[in-house]
Coordinates of N, CA, C and O in Angstrom, one line a residue:
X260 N 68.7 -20.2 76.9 CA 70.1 -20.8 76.9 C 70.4 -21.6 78.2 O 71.1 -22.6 78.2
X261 N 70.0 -21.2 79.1 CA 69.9 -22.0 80.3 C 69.7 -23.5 80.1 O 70.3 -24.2 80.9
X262 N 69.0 -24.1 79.3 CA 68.4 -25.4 79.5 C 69.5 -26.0 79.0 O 69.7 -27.2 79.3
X263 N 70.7 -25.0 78.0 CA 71.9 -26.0 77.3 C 73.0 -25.9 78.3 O 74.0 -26.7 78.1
X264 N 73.1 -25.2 79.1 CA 74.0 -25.5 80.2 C 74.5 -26.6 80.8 O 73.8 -27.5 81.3
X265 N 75.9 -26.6 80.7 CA 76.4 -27.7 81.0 C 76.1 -28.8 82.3 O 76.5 -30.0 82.4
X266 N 75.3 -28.1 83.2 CA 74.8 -28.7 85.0 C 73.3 -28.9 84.2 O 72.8 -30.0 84.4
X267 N 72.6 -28.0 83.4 CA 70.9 -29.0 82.8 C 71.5 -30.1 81.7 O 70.7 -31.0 81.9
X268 N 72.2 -30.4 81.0 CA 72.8 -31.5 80.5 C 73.1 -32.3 81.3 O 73.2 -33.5 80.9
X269 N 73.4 -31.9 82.4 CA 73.9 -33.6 82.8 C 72.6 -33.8 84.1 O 72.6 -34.7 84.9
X270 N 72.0 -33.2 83.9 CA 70.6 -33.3 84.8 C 69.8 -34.3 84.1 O 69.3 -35.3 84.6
X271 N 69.8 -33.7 82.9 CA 68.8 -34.7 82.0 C 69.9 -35.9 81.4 O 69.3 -36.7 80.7
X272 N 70.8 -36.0 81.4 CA 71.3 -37.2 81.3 C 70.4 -38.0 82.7 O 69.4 -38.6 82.7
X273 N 71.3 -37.7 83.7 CA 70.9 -37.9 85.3 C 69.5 -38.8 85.1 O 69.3 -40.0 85.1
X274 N 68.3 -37.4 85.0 CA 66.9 -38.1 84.8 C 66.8 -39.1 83.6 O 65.8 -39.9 83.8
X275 N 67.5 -39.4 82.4 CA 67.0 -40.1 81.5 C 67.7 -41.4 82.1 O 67.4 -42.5 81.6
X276 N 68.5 -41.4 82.8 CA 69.2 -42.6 83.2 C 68.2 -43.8 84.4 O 68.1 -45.0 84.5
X277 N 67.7 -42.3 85.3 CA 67.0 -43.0 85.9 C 65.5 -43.6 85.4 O 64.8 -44.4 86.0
X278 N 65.0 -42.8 84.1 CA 63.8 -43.3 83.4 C 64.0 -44.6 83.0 O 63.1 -45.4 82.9
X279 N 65.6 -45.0 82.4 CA 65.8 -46.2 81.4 C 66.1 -47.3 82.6 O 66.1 -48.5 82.2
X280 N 66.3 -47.0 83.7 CA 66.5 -48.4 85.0 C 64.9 -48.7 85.3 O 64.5 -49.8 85.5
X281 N 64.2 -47.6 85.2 CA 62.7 -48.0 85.6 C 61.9 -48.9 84.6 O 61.4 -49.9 84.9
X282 N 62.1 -48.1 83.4 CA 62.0 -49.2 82.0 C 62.4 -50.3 82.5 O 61.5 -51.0 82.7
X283 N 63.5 -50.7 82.8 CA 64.3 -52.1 82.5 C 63.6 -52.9 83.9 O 62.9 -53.9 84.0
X284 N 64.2 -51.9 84.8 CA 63.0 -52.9 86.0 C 61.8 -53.3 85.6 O 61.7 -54.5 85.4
X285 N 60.8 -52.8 85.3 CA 59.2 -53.1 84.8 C 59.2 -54.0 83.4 O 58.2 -54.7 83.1
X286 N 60.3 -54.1 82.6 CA 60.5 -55.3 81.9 C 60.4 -56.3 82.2 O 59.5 -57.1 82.0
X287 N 61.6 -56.4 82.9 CA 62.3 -57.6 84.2 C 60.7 -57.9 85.2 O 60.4 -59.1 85.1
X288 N 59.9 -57.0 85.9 CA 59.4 -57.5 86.5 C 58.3 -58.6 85.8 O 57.9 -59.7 86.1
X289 N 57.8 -57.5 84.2 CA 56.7 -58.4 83.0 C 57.2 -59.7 82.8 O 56.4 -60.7 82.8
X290 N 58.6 -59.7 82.8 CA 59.4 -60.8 82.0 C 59.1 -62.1 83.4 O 58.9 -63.3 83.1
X291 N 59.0 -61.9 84.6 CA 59.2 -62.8 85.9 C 57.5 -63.1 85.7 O 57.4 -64.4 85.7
X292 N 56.5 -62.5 85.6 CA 55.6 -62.8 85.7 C 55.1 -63.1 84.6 O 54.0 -62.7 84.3
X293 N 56.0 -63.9 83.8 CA 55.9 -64.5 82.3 C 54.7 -63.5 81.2 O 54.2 -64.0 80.2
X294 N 54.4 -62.3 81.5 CA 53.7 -61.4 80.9 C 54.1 -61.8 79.1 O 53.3 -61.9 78.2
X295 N 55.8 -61.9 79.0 CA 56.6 -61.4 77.8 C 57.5 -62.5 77.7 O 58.2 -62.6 78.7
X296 N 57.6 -63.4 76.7 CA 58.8 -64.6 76.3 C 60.1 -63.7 76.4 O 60.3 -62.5 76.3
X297 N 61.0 -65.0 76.5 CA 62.2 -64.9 76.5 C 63.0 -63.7 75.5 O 63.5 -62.6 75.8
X298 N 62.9 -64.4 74.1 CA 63.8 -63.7 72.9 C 63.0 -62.4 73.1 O 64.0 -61.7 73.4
X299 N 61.6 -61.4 73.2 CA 61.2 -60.6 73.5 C 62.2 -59.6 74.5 O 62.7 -58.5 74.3
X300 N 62.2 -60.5 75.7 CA 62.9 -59.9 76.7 C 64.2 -59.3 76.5 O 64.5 -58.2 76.7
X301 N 65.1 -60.8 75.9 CA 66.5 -60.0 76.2 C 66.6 -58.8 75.1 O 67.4 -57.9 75.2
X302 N 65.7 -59.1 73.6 CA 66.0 -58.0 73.0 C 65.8 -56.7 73.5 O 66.7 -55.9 73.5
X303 N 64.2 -56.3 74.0 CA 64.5 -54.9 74.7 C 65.1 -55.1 75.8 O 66.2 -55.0 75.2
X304 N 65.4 -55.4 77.0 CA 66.3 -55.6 78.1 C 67.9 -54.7 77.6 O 68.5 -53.8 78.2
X305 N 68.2 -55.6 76.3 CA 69.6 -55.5 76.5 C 68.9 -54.0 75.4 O 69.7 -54.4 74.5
X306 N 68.2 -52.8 74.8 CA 68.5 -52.3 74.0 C 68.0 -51.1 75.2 O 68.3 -49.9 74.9
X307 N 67.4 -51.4 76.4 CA 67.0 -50.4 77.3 C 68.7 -50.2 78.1 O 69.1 -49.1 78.6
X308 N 69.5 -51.4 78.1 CA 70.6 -51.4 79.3 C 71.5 -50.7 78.5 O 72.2 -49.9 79.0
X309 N 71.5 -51.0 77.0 CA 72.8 -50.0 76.4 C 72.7 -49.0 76.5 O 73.7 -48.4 76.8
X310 N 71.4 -48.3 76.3 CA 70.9 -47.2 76.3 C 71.2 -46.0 77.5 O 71.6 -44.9 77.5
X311 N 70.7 -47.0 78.6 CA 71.5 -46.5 80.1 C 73.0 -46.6 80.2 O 73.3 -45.6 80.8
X312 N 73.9 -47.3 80.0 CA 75.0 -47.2 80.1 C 75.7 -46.2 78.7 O 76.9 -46.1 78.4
X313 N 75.1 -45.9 78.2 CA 75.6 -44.6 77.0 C 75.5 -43.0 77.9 O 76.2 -42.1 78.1
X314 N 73.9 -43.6 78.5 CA 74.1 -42.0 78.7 C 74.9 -42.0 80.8 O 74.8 -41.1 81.7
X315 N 75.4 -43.0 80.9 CA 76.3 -43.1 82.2 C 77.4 -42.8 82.1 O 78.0 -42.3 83.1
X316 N 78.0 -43.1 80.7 CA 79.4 -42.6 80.1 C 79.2 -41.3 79.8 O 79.8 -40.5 80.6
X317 N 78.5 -40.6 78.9 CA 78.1 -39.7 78.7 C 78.2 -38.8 80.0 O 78.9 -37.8 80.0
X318 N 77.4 -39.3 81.3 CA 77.1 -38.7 82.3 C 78.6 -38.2 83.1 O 78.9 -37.1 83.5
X319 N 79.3 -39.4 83.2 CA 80.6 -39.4 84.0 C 81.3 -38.3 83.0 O 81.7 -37.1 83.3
X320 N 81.5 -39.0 81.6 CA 82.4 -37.9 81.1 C 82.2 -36.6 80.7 O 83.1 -36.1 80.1
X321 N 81.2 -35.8 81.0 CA 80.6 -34.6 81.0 C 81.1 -34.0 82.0 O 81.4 -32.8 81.9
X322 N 81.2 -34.8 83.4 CA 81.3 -34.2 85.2 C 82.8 -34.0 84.9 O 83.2 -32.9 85.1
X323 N 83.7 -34.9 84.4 CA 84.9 -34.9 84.4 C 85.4 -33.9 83.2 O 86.6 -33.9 82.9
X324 N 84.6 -33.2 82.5 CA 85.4 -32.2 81.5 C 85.0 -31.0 82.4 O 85.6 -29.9 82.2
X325 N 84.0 -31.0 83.4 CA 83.9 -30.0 83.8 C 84.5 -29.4 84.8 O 84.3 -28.2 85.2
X326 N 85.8 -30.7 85.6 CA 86.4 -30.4 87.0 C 87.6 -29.1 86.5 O 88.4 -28.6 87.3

């Protein structure tokens, strides 16, 4: 039951947030060194960035149900 605890939930939010910026950087960097076209890019780009900003909301509003 520990792992559903409210402080390991927002841990692994925490870590999954920082796995989906690493994603998106190493896109971004394929995408500069023309590895991956354009339409390629912004589709995953923008489906890695939503992704991170869900679980940022997620993140914030978890901290704040818990004050």
């Amino acid at each position: 039951m520990k792992s559903y605890s409210p402080a390991a939930l927002l841990d692994k939010l925490q870590s999954t947030m920082a796995k989906l910026d690493e994603e998106s950087e190493e896109l971004h960097q394929k995408f500069l060194e023309k590895d991956i076209d354009l339409p390629t890019f912004v589709q995953k780009y923008k489906k890695l960035r939503a992704a991170h900003h869900k679980c940022a909301l997620l993140h914030l509003s978890g901290k704040a149900s818990l004050r």
